[in-house]
């Protein structure tokens, strides 16, 4: 694999950076940086309303970005809503779809969700009396599909766990949700960096992800929803650009997706995300998936050989993404990460915004290595050199 | 950069179980660091202003463990208000890059790791709450 050469931050002079924190923020390739620079230096203006040439160019670039993202997800462009991130997208659903729910209706999430897919539902429950149910997670950190209550209106789950790396059994979830007439939202933050997503094949109703985990700038994300849902849902934020008309007596919202994009959107970020999606769509994902899986296998095998290490997640490569969290007995994740940094290894330690999952496993936190397409065997070598040092110092 | 952080004196403090105890839930005062999930519980009593039976339970990193051990050590059997004030001044000095007496001098390398300052400060929050209003 030679994709690392496209990422300037990873090719600076000096000691190698073994960047294994892509699950938090992925690095950005030249093609994305170039797209943002072209916009910022040649077309920077606000979108939709201006008639001068820069505004026209900005509007065209923003519309192109929507088309590029839509192509990556195999959906129509008018069903793509740009948001501030994955958190913003899920909150939009909690507010707008949530406004259609009644007290006593139920939402199903799981024990392994990121807080961004738990807290908005707790807030909705406090606001209008819906009930939040939690699907259980098994000992390998996989969501266990279960019979849903007939009052369930939405099932909102991580497509890939940001802690365990487990890939959701989407067909089982969608089948059960359809049985009770519930909609399905997938948090795709940890899935979208690993290849195009065929949303129609998944059969879900909402899909959310963030740009910065998919090689794009920070501050932009995406909500995809079926057009009939976008049409039925009331807007969440009010302001400019989201209206058809405004009078002293009230307002009429614009059609989707504008209805959900009040104010100036993250134009530059969206253009960067569009470029990222287009670039990702040109890559050989069979080869990349095999590469990422091989690295994940190497990491799992190596971790199993270290005394005191417990991998929190699937022990095999079956149904797993390149996200590996582990506990080292007697060592705190932050101390491990601090010592690994000395070896040039960037990891994430803590609860990864998934406190319920860590509480289930009776852990305050874990240490996480998360791969992207630019990771190589040298990164794994540095990882194990650092881990040996951390173990020597801390245990 | 991290070479000096986990030096022998600091690691010895972090492994000092002199005042560590398996405190049952509801004992003493518990504080959390919401960013990392670390949790510190301190328990003890005041007898005529003297801190007695100081015990702690820490679910946290080596820096947090070391800070809790150091704080318990300098408090137990001492005038609580003055000992806590002295410890607070010492830790603020050392985290700002200044000098401090033992055992706080062990934390000198933490000064340049600002993201870890809260690890050292968390036990202080617990002790302040424990003795607040007394």
Short mmCIF file of C-alpha atoms in Angstrom, two decimals:
data_model
loop_
_atom_site.label_atom_id
_atom_site.label_comp_id
_atom_site.label_asym_id
_atom_site.label_seq_id
_atom_site.Cartn_x
_atom_site.Cartn_y
_atom_site.Cartn_z
CA UNK A 1 0.00 0.00 0.00
CA UNK A 2 1.32 3.43 -0.86
CA UNK A 3 -1.56 5.62 0.18
CA UNK A 4 0.43 7.17 3.04
CA UNK A 5 2.25 9.35 0.51
CA UNK A 6 -0.98 11.30 -0.09
CA UNK A 7 -1.05 12.57 3.51
CA UNK A 8 1.37 15.46 4.11
CA UNK A 9 1.20 15.35 7.91
CA UNK A 10 2.44 11.76 7.84
CA UNK A 11 5.34 12.58 5.53
CA UNK A 12 7.07 15.32 7.45
CA UNK A 13 10.81 15.11 8.04
CA UNK A 14 11.80 13.53 11.32
CA UNK A 15 10.77 10.46 13.26
CA UNK A 16 7.80 8.52 11.94
CA UNK A 17 4.37 9.28 13.33
CA UNK A 18 2.51 6.02 13.86
CA UNK A 19 -0.92 7.56 13.69
CA UNK A 20 -3.30 5.02 15.21
CA UNK A 21 -5.96 7.49 16.33
CA UNK A 22 -7.91 7.71 13.09
CA UNK A 23 -11.07 6.71 14.94
CA UNK A 24 -10.95 10.13 16.58
CA UNK A 25 -9.73 12.19 13.61
CA UNK A 26 -8.33 10.87 10.35
CA UNK A 27 -5.53 12.70 8.57
CA UNK A 28 -6.30 14.73 5.46
CA UNK A 29 -4.93 13.93 2.00
CA UNK A 30 -3.52 16.46 -0.46
CA UNK A 31 -6.56 16.18 -2.68
CA UNK A 32 -8.82 17.43 0.12
CA UNK A 33 -6.43 20.18 1.18
CA UNK A 34 -6.19 21.27 -2.47
CA UNK A 35 -9.97 21.38 -2.87
CA UNK A 36 -10.33 23.53 0.24
CA UNK A 37 -7.49 25.80 -0.89
CA UNK A 38 -9.00 26.22 -4.37
CA UNK A 39 -12.29 27.27 -2.78
CA UNK A 40 -10.76 29.55 -0.16
CA UNK A 41 -8.46 31.28 -2.63
CA UNK A 42 -10.64 31.30 -5.72
CA UNK A 43 -14.29 31.15 -4.77
CA UNK A 44 -14.69 32.07 -1.10
CA UNK A 45 -18.12 33.60 -0.67
CA UNK A 46 -21.44 32.69 0.88
CA UNK A 47 -23.73 30.27 -0.89
CA UNK A 48 -27.23 30.34 -2.36
CA UNK A 49 -28.06 34.05 -2.30
CA UNK A 50 -25.29 36.08 -3.92
CA UNK A 51 -25.26 36.79 -7.64
CA UNK A 52 -21.67 37.88 -8.03
CA UNK A 53 -19.24 35.48 -9.63
CA UNK A 54 -17.66 34.32 -6.39
CA UNK A 55 -21.03 33.55 -4.85
CA UNK A 56 -22.00 31.66 -7.99
CA UNK A 57 -18.79 29.64 -7.83
CA UNK A 58 -19.21 28.96 -4.11
CA UNK A 59 -22.80 27.81 -4.60
CA UNK A 60 -21.76 25.54 -7.43
CA UNK A 61 -18.91 24.04 -5.39
CA UNK A 62 -21.22 23.46 -2.42
CA UNK A 63 -23.80 21.75 -4.63
CA UNK A 64 -21.07 19.61 -6.18
CA UNK A 65 -19.97 18.52 -2.71
CA UNK A 66 -23.49 17.32 -1.98
CA UNK A 67 -23.45 15.29 -5.19
CA UNK A 68 -20.03 13.81 -4.35
CA UNK A 69 -21.15 12.75 -0.86
CA UNK A 70 -24.40 11.33 -2.24
CA UNK A 71 -22.49 9.23 -4.76
CA UNK A 72 -20.33 7.78 -1.96
CA UNK A 73 -23.52 6.67 -0.19
CA UNK A 74 -25.45 5.68 -3.36
CA UNK A 75 -28.33 8.02 -2.54
CA UNK A 76 -29.93 11.09 -4.19
CA UNK A 77 -28.16 14.39 -3.51
CA UNK A 78 -31.35 16.08 -2.30
CA UNK A 79 -31.43 13.61 0.61
CA UNK A 80 -28.04 14.78 1.92
CA UNK A 81 -28.10 17.33 4.75
CA UNK A 82 -24.81 18.94 5.73
CA UNK A 83 -24.46 19.30 9.49
CA UNK A 84 -21.76 20.28 11.96
CA UNK A 85 -20.78 16.64 12.43
CA UNK A 86 -22.18 13.25 13.31
CA UNK A 87 -23.30 14.57 16.69
CA UNK A 88 -25.13 17.41 14.94
CA UNK A 89 -26.79 14.94 12.58
CA UNK A 90 -28.06 12.68 15.37
CA UNK A 91 -29.27 15.67 17.36
CA UNK A 92 -31.13 16.85 14.27
CA UNK A 93 -32.99 13.54 14.13
CA UNK A 94 -33.64 13.62 17.87
CA UNK A 95 -35.14 17.08 17.54
CA UNK A 96 -36.98 16.83 14.22
CA UNK A 97 -38.02 13.18 14.08
CA UNK A 98 -38.40 13.34 17.85
CA UNK A 99 -40.99 16.09 17.41
CA UNK A 100 -43.19 13.56 15.64
CA UNK A 101 -43.13 11.15 18.60
CA UNK A 102 -45.57 10.94 21.47
CA UNK A 103 -45.15 10.17 25.17
CA UNK A 104 -44.85 6.43 25.58
CA UNK A 105 -43.22 5.90 22.20
CA UNK A 106 -39.90 4.07 22.47
CA UNK A 107 -36.40 4.49 21.07
CA UNK A 108 -33.93 1.60 21.03
CA UNK A 109 -30.20 2.24 21.30
CA UNK A 110 -27.52 -0.09 22.65
CA UNK A 111 -25.11 -0.35 25.54
CA UNK A 112 -22.13 0.33 23.27
CA UNK A 113 -23.23 3.62 21.75
CA UNK A 114 -21.13 6.75 21.70
CA UNK A 115 -22.58 9.38 24.02
CA UNK A 116 -23.70 11.29 20.92
CA UNK A 117 -26.16 8.46 20.28
CA UNK A 118 -27.35 8.26 23.89
CA UNK A 119 -27.57 11.76 25.29
CA UNK A 120 -29.83 13.23 22.54
CA UNK A 121 -32.33 10.45 23.27
CA UNK A 122 -32.15 11.01 27.03
CA UNK A 123 -32.81 14.68 26.27
CA UNK A 124 -35.77 13.75 24.07
CA UNK A 125 -37.11 11.49 26.82
CA UNK A 126 -36.93 14.37 29.29
CA UNK A 127 -38.59 16.68 26.75
CA UNK A 128 -41.56 14.65 25.56
CA UNK A 129 -41.76 11.45 27.57
CA UNK A 130 -40.46 8.87 25.11
CA UNK A 131 -38.78 5.82 26.63
CA UNK A 132 -35.20 4.88 25.80
CA UNK A 133 -34.40 1.15 25.74
CA UNK A 134 -30.93 -0.36 25.53
CA UNK A 135 -30.11 -3.41 23.44
CA UNK A 136 -27.54 -5.57 25.25
CA UNK A 137 -23.96 -6.14 24.18
CA UNK A 138 -22.33 -9.57 24.40
CA UNK A 139 -18.95 -10.41 25.90
CA UNK A 140 -17.21 -9.62 22.61
CA UNK A 141 -18.71 -6.16 22.42
CA UNK A 142 -21.30 -6.92 19.76
CA UNK A 143 -24.86 -5.65 19.87
CA UNK A 144 -27.28 -8.54 20.39
CA UNK A 145 -30.39 -8.09 18.23
CA UNK A 146 -33.51 -8.62 20.28
CA UNK A 147 -37.26 -8.54 19.85
CA UNK A 148 -38.37 -4.93 19.92
CA UNK A 149 -41.34 -3.54 21.74
CA UNK A 150 -44.25 -2.75 19.39
CA UNK A 151 -44.05 0.85 20.64
CA UNK A 152 -40.54 1.24 19.23
CA UNK A 153 -40.45 4.06 16.68
CA UNK A 154 -36.72 4.30 16.07
CA UNK A 155 -33.70 2.04 16.44
CA UNK A 156 -30.51 4.11 16.55
CA UNK A 157 -27.25 2.13 16.55
CA UNK A 158 -23.58 2.38 15.65
CA UNK A 159 -22.80 0.78 12.31
CA UNK A 160 -19.33 0.10 13.75
CA UNK A 161 -18.53 0.45 17.46
CA UNK A 162 -15.97 3.15 18.20
CA UNK A 163 -14.68 1.00 21.08
CA UNK A 164 -14.96 -2.67 20.15
CA UNK A 165 -14.75 -2.34 16.37
CA UNK A 166 -17.70 -4.73 16.05
CA UNK A 167 -19.71 -4.34 12.86
CA UNK A 168 -23.46 -4.28 13.41
CA UNK A 169 -25.62 -7.10 12.09
CA UNK A 170 -27.65 -4.63 10.03
CA UNK A 171 -29.98 -7.15 8.30
CA UNK A 172 -31.10 -8.57 11.65
CA UNK A 173 -31.73 -5.12 13.08
CA UNK A 174 -33.57 -3.84 9.99
CA UNK A 175 -35.70 -6.99 9.80
CA UNK A 176 -36.82 -6.69 13.42
CA UNK A 177 -37.38 -2.94 13.12
CA UNK A 178 -39.57 -3.46 10.06
CA UNK A 179 -41.57 -6.08 11.96
CA UNK A 180 -42.62 -3.47 14.52
CA UNK A 181 -42.75 -0.54 12.10
CA UNK A 182 -39.72 1.26 13.55
CA UNK A 183 -37.26 3.39 11.61
CA UNK A 184 -33.52 2.67 11.72
CA UNK A 185 -30.74 5.21 12.14
CA UNK A 186 -27.12 4.13 11.78
CA UNK A 187 -24.24 6.13 13.25
CA UNK A 188 -21.71 5.60 10.49
CA UNK A 189 -18.85 7.63 11.96
CA UNK A 190 -16.55 4.60 12.23
CA UNK A 191 -17.76 2.94 9.02
CA UNK A 192 -17.53 5.63 6.35
CA UNK A 193 -13.69 5.91 6.47
CA UNK A 194 -13.46 2.29 5.35
CA UNK A 195 -15.11 2.44 1.95
CA UNK A 196 -18.29 3.50 0.16
CA UNK A 197 -21.56 2.73 1.93
CA UNK A 198 -24.43 1.29 -0.09
CA UNK A 199 -27.27 2.76 1.91
CA UNK A 200 -30.11 1.40 -0.26
CA UNK A 201 -28.72 -2.10 0.26
CA UNK A 202 -28.69 -1.57 4.03
CA UNK A 203 -32.39 -0.71 4.05
CA UNK A 204 -32.08 1.88 6.81
CA UNK A 205 -33.90 5.20 7.12
CA UNK A 206 -31.24 7.57 8.50
CA UNK A 207 -27.46 7.54 8.21
CA UNK A 208 -25.11 9.93 10.02
CA UNK A 209 -21.37 10.45 9.84
CA UNK A 210 -18.72 13.07 10.45
CA UNK A 211 -16.27 14.54 7.97
CA UNK A 212 -13.17 14.59 10.13
CA UNK A 213 -13.14 10.83 10.57
CA UNK A 214 -13.46 10.44 6.79
CA UNK A 215 -10.34 12.41 5.82
CA UNK A 216 -12.17 15.75 5.55
CA UNK A 217 -11.93 18.94 7.63
CA UNK A 218 -13.41 19.28 11.10
CA UNK A 219 -16.79 20.95 11.55
CA UNK A 220 -18.78 19.19 8.86
CA UNK A 221 -20.93 16.10 8.93
CA UNK A 222 -23.78 14.49 7.07
CA UNK A 223 -27.27 13.31 7.76
CA UNK A 224 -28.89 11.21 5.08
CA UNK A 225 -32.59 10.44 5.42
CA UNK A 226 -35.29 9.13 3.11
CA UNK A 227 -36.97 12.04 1.34
CA UNK A 228 -40.37 11.23 2.81
CA UNK A 229 -38.90 11.52 6.29
CA UNK A 230 -37.13 14.78 5.51
CA UNK A 231 -40.42 16.12 4.14
CA UNK A 232 -42.37 15.03 7.23
CA UNK A 233 -39.91 16.26 9.83
CA UNK A 234 -40.17 19.85 11.06
CA UNK A 235 -36.98 21.93 10.93
CA UNK A 236 -34.71 21.90 13.97
CA UNK A 237 -32.86 25.21 13.63
CA UNK A 238 -34.49 28.37 12.33
CA UNK A 239 -32.74 31.13 10.45
CA UNK A 240 -31.62 32.25 7.05
CA UNK A 241 -31.48 29.93 4.06
CA UNK A 242 -33.98 27.42 5.51
CA UNK A 243 -37.20 29.23 4.56
CA UNK A 244 -39.49 29.56 1.57
CA UNK A 245 -40.93 32.79 2.99
CA UNK A 246 -41.11 34.77 6.21
CA UNK A 247 -43.85 37.19 7.25
CA UNK A 248 -44.70 39.07 10.41
CA UNK A 249 -47.08 36.23 11.21
CA UNK A 250 -44.85 33.26 10.62
CA UNK A 251 -42.72 31.38 8.11
CA UNK A 252 -42.87 28.63 5.57
CA UNK A 253 -39.87 26.30 5.57
CA UNK A 254 -37.96 25.53 2.41
CA UNK A 255 -37.89 22.03 1.01
CA UNK A 256 -35.28 19.60 2.24
CA UNK A 257 -32.36 19.62 2.47
CA UNK A 258 -32.31 23.45 2.79
CA UNK A 259 -34.98 23.18 5.51
CA UNK A 260 -32.36 21.63 7.79
CA UNK A 261 -29.43 23.88 6.90
CA UNK A 262 -30.25 27.15 8.67
CA UNK A 263 -27.61 29.85 8.52
CA UNK A 264 -24.34 29.72 6.65
CA UNK A 265 -23.40 26.06 6.32
CA UNK A 266 -19.87 24.65 6.73
CA UNK A 267 -19.11 25.45 3.09
CA UNK A 268 -15.36 24.88 3.09
CA UNK A 269 -15.72 21.70 5.14
CA UNK A 270 -18.43 20.36 2.85
CA UNK A 271 -16.26 21.01 -0.19
CA UNK A 272 -13.41 19.16 1.50
CA UNK A 273 -15.72 16.30 2.40
CA UNK A 274 -17.00 16.13 -1.16
CA UNK A 275 -13.44 15.89 -2.43
CA UNK A 276 -12.66 13.20 0.15
CA UNK A 277 -15.69 11.13 -0.84
CA UNK A 278 -14.89 11.42 -4.54
CA UNK A 279 -11.28 10.36 -3.92
CA UNK A 280 -12.32 7.49 -1.67
CA UNK A 281 -14.70 6.35 -4.36
CA UNK A 282 -11.83 5.87 -6.81
CA UNK A 283 -9.79 3.55 -4.56
CA UNK A 284 -9.47 -0.22 -4.65
CA UNK A 285 -11.43 -1.07 -1.51
CA UNK A 286 -11.02 -4.80 -1.81
CA UNK A 287 -7.28 -4.30 -1.47
CA UNK A 288 -7.60 -1.65 1.25
CA UNK A 289 -10.02 -3.77 3.30
CA UNK A 290 -7.65 -6.74 3.06
CA UNK A 291 -4.75 -4.50 4.12
CA UNK A 292 -6.63 -3.00 7.09
CA UNK A 293 -7.81 -6.43 8.17
CA UNK A 294 -4.31 -7.88 7.97
CA UNK A 295 -2.96 -5.07 10.16
CA UNK A 296 -5.83 -5.60 12.60
CA UNK A 297 -5.01 -9.30 12.74
CA UNK A 298 -1.36 -8.55 13.40
CA UNK A 299 -2.32 -6.23 16.22
CA UNK A 300 -4.75 -8.73 17.77
CA UNK A 301 -2.21 -11.55 17.55
CA UNK A 302 0.49 -9.40 19.11
CA UNK A 303 -1.77 -8.19 21.92
CA UNK A 304 -2.78 -11.75 22.75
CA UNK A 305 0.89 -12.53 23.34
CA UNK A 306 1.28 -9.77 25.96
CA UNK A 307 0.67 -10.86 29.55
CA UNK A 308 -2.08 -8.85 31.22
CA UNK A 309 -3.72 -7.63 28.00
CA UNK A 310 -7.44 -8.15 27.43
CA UNK A 311 -8.92 -7.10 24.10
CA UNK A 312 -12.35 -5.51 24.58
CA UNK A 313 -14.09 -6.56 21.41
CA UNK A 314 -14.30 -9.40 18.90
CA UNK A 315 -11.32 -11.72 19.21
CA UNK A 316 -11.49 -12.75 15.55
CA UNK A 317 -11.52 -10.72 12.35
CA UNK A 318 -15.06 -11.80 11.56
CA UNK A 319 -17.44 -8.84 11.45
CA UNK A 320 -14.88 -6.44 12.79
CA UNK A 321 -13.49 -3.09 11.68
CA UNK A 322 -9.91 -1.88 12.30
CA UNK A 323 -10.65 -0.45 15.75
CA UNK A 324 -9.00 -2.33 18.63
CA UNK A 325 -9.43 -1.43 22.31
CA UNK A 326 -7.66 -3.20 25.12
CA UNK A 327 -6.97 -3.22 28.84
CA UNK A 328 -3.50 -3.77 30.26
CA UNK A 329 -3.78 -4.94 33.86
CA UNK A 330 -2.23 -2.50 36.29
CA UNK A 331 -1.77 0.29 33.76
CA UNK A 332 -4.05 3.22 33.09
CA UNK A 333 -4.87 4.06 29.44
CA UNK A 334 -3.65 7.65 29.77
CA UNK A 335 -0.31 6.50 31.15
CA UNK A 336 0.00 3.97 28.33
CA UNK A 337 -0.81 6.62 25.71
CA UNK A 338 1.65 9.04 27.27
CA UNK A 339 4.48 6.54 27.07
CA UNK A 340 3.48 5.41 23.58
CA UNK A 341 3.70 9.02 22.44
CA UNK A 342 7.39 8.91 23.28
CA UNK A 343 7.67 6.23 20.58
CA UNK A 344 5.78 8.36 18.08
CA UNK A 345 2.60 6.34 18.47
CA UNK A 346 -0.68 8.26 18.61
CA UNK A 347 -3.40 6.33 20.47
CA UNK A 348 -6.56 7.23 22.32
CA UNK A 349 -7.09 6.33 25.99
CA UNK A 350 -10.16 6.76 28.16
CA UNK A 351 -13.81 5.87 27.90
CA UNK A 352 -14.07 7.05 24.27
CA UNK A 353 -17.40 8.74 25.05
CA UNK A 354 -18.86 5.30 25.77
CA UNK A 355 -19.18 5.20 29.54
CA UNK A 356 -22.11 2.72 29.66
CA UNK A 357 -20.08 0.18 27.69
CA UNK A 358 -17.03 0.59 29.92
CA UNK A 359 -19.23 0.35 33.01
CA UNK A 360 -20.61 -2.92 31.66
CA UNK A 361 -17.07 -4.29 31.41
CA UNK A 362 -16.20 -2.73 34.82
CA UNK A 363 -13.49 -0.54 33.30
CA UNK A 364 -12.88 3.18 33.66
CA UNK A 365 -11.33 3.24 30.23
CA UNK A 366 -9.43 1.37 27.56
CA UNK A 367 -6.57 2.07 25.19
CA UNK A 368 -7.60 2.20 21.55
CA UNK A 369 -5.69 1.78 18.31
CA UNK A 370 -7.69 2.66 15.22
CA UNK A 371 -6.39 2.25 11.69
CA UNK A 372 -7.01 4.01 8.42
CA UNK A 373 -5.91 3.28 4.89
CA UNK A 374 -2.54 5.01 5.40
CA UNK A 375 -1.39 2.72 8.24
CA UNK A 376 1.45 0.31 7.59
CA UNK A 377 3.40 -2.50 9.25
CA UNK A 378 5.98 -0.01 10.54
CA UNK A 379 3.20 1.52 12.64
CA UNK A 380 2.49 -1.84 14.25
CA UNK A 381 6.21 -2.31 14.95
CA UNK A 382 6.31 1.04 16.75
CA UNK A 383 3.12 0.16 18.62
CA UNK A 384 4.60 -3.00 20.12
CA UNK A 385 7.90 -1.32 20.96
CA UNK A 386 5.96 1.37 22.80
CA UNK A 387 3.68 -1.10 24.54
CA UNK A 388 6.64 -3.08 25.83
CA UNK A 389 8.08 0.13 27.26
CA UNK A 390 4.75 1.12 28.83
CA UNK A 391 4.41 -2.31 30.40
CA UNK A 392 7.94 -2.12 31.80
CA UNK A 393 7.39 1.31 33.35
CA UNK A 394 3.83 0.96 34.58
CA UNK A 395 3.37 -2.61 35.74
CA UNK B 1 9.68 14.12 26.32
CA UNK B 2 8.03 11.61 28.61
CA UNK B 3 11.25 10.09 29.85
CA UNK B 4 11.14 12.00 33.12
CA UNK B 5 7.41 11.81 33.69
CA UNK B 6 7.23 8.32 35.14
CA UNK B 7 10.41 8.52 37.20
CA UNK B 8 11.09 6.28 40.16
CA UNK B 9 9.88 8.65 42.89
CA UNK B 10 6.59 9.31 41.17
CA UNK B 11 5.99 5.63 40.43
CA UNK B 12 6.82 4.78 44.05
CA UNK B 13 4.21 7.31 45.18
CA UNK B 14 1.67 5.88 42.76
CA UNK B 15 2.19 2.43 44.26
CA UNK B 16 2.13 3.63 47.89
CA UNK B 17 -0.92 1.90 49.39
CA UNK B 18 -0.39 3.28 52.93
CA UNK B 19 -3.68 5.20 52.93
CA UNK B 20 -5.45 3.23 50.22
CA UNK B 21 -8.60 1.41 51.25
CA UNK B 22 -11.47 -0.49 49.70
CA UNK B 23 -14.02 2.19 50.57
CA UNK B 24 -17.58 0.99 50.07
CA UNK B 25 -19.93 3.15 47.96
CA UNK B 26 -21.29 6.10 49.89
CA UNK B 27 -18.20 6.47 52.04
CA UNK B 28 -16.54 9.86 52.14
CA UNK B 29 -16.55 12.12 49.09
CA UNK B 30 -16.20 10.93 45.49
CA UNK B 31 -15.27 13.13 42.55
CA UNK B 32 -15.07 12.24 38.86
CA UNK B 33 -13.14 13.56 35.92
CA UNK B 34 -15.82 13.47 33.22
CA UNK B 35 -13.27 13.65 30.43
CA UNK B 36 -11.48 10.42 31.27
CA UNK B 37 -13.79 8.69 33.74
CA UNK B 38 -11.27 8.70 36.56
CA UNK B 39 -12.77 8.61 40.04
CA UNK B 40 -11.30 9.50 43.42
CA UNK B 41 -12.86 8.89 46.83
CA UNK B 42 -11.43 10.34 50.03
CA UNK B 43 -12.63 9.61 53.53
CA UNK B 44 -11.49 10.81 56.95
CA UNK B 45 -12.50 12.91 59.92
CA UNK B 46 -11.48 16.02 61.77
CA UNK B 47 -10.70 15.94 65.48
CA UNK B 48 -10.15 19.44 66.78
CA UNK B 49 -8.97 20.48 63.35
CA UNK B 50 -6.60 17.55 62.99
CA UNK B 51 -7.15 15.23 59.99
CA UNK B 52 -7.54 11.63 61.13
CA UNK B 53 -8.02 8.26 59.43
CA UNK B 54 -7.43 9.67 55.95
CA UNK B 55 -8.09 6.99 53.36
CA UNK B 56 -8.50 7.05 49.62
CA UNK B 57 -9.70 4.91 46.77
CA UNK B 58 -8.54 5.84 43.28
CA UNK B 59 -9.64 4.53 39.92
CA UNK B 60 -7.24 6.56 37.86
CA UNK B 61 -3.86 6.98 36.23
CA UNK B 62 -0.45 6.84 37.88
CA UNK B 63 -0.39 10.62 38.31
CA UNK B 64 -3.75 10.60 40.05
CA UNK B 65 -2.72 7.65 42.25
CA UNK B 66 0.51 9.41 43.19
CA UNK B 67 -1.24 12.67 43.97
CA UNK B 68 -3.79 10.92 46.20
CA UNK B 69 -1.05 9.07 48.07
CA UNK B 70 0.96 12.27 48.55
CA UNK B 71 -2.06 14.22 49.71
CA UNK B 72 -3.09 11.57 52.22
CA UNK B 73 0.46 11.42 53.51
CA UNK B 74 0.74 15.16 54.16
CA UNK B 75 -2.75 15.44 55.66
CA UNK B 76 -3.05 12.51 58.04
CA UNK B 77 -2.44 13.58 61.63
CA UNK B 78 -1.85 17.21 60.65
CA UNK B 79 -3.92 20.38 61.07
CA UNK B 80 -6.17 19.87 58.07
CA UNK B 81 -6.73 23.43 56.95
CA UNK B 82 -3.07 24.43 57.03
CA UNK B 83 -1.81 21.15 55.56
CA UNK B 84 -4.28 21.31 52.69
CA UNK B 85 -3.39 24.95 51.97
CA UNK B 86 0.31 24.10 51.96
CA UNK B 87 -0.25 21.15 49.64
CA UNK B 88 -2.41 23.21 47.32
CA UNK B 89 0.25 25.93 47.11
CA UNK B 90 2.95 23.36 46.47
CA UNK B 91 1.10 21.57 43.70
CA UNK B 92 0.13 24.83 42.00
CA UNK B 93 3.75 25.91 42.11
CA UNK B 94 5.12 22.69 40.73
CA UNK B 95 2.54 22.48 37.94
CA UNK B 96 3.42 26.06 36.97
CA UNK B 97 7.04 25.02 36.59
CA UNK B 98 8.19 26.28 39.98
CA UNK B 99 9.73 24.51 42.92
CA UNK B 100 7.99 22.58 45.67
CA UNK B 101 9.00 20.53 48.70
CA UNK B 102 8.77 16.75 48.81
CA UNK B 103 6.63 14.88 47.98
CA UNK B 104 5.30 17.45 45.49
CA UNK B 105 8.65 17.86 43.75
CA UNK B 106 7.99 14.46 42.20
CA UNK B 107 5.37 16.10 40.01
CA UNK B 108 7.74 18.61 38.41
CA UNK B 109 7.82 16.81 35.01
CA UNK B 110 4.02 17.05 34.79
CA UNK B 111 4.26 20.84 34.41
CA UNK B 112 4.81 20.63 30.66
CA UNK B 113 1.95 18.17 30.11
CA UNK B 114 -1.03 20.47 30.61
CA UNK B 115 -3.51 17.78 29.58
CA UNK B 116 -2.41 15.82 32.66
CA UNK B 117 -2.70 18.61 35.27
CA UNK B 118 -6.26 17.61 36.12
CA UNK B 119 -5.03 14.10 36.92
CA UNK B 120 -2.93 15.58 39.74
CA UNK B 121 -5.63 17.99 40.89
CA UNK B 122 -8.53 15.51 41.12
CA UNK B 123 -7.65 14.25 44.65
CA UNK B 124 -7.55 17.86 45.86
CA UNK B 125 -11.15 18.33 44.72
CA UNK B 126 -12.20 15.32 46.76
CA UNK B 127 -10.39 16.46 49.91
CA UNK B 128 -11.71 20.01 49.62
CA UNK B 129 -15.26 18.67 49.42
CA UNK B 130 -14.59 16.29 52.31
CA UNK B 131 -13.52 19.12 54.59
CA UNK B 132 -15.77 21.84 53.20
CA UNK B 133 -17.81 23.55 55.88
CA UNK B 134 -15.70 22.20 58.69
#
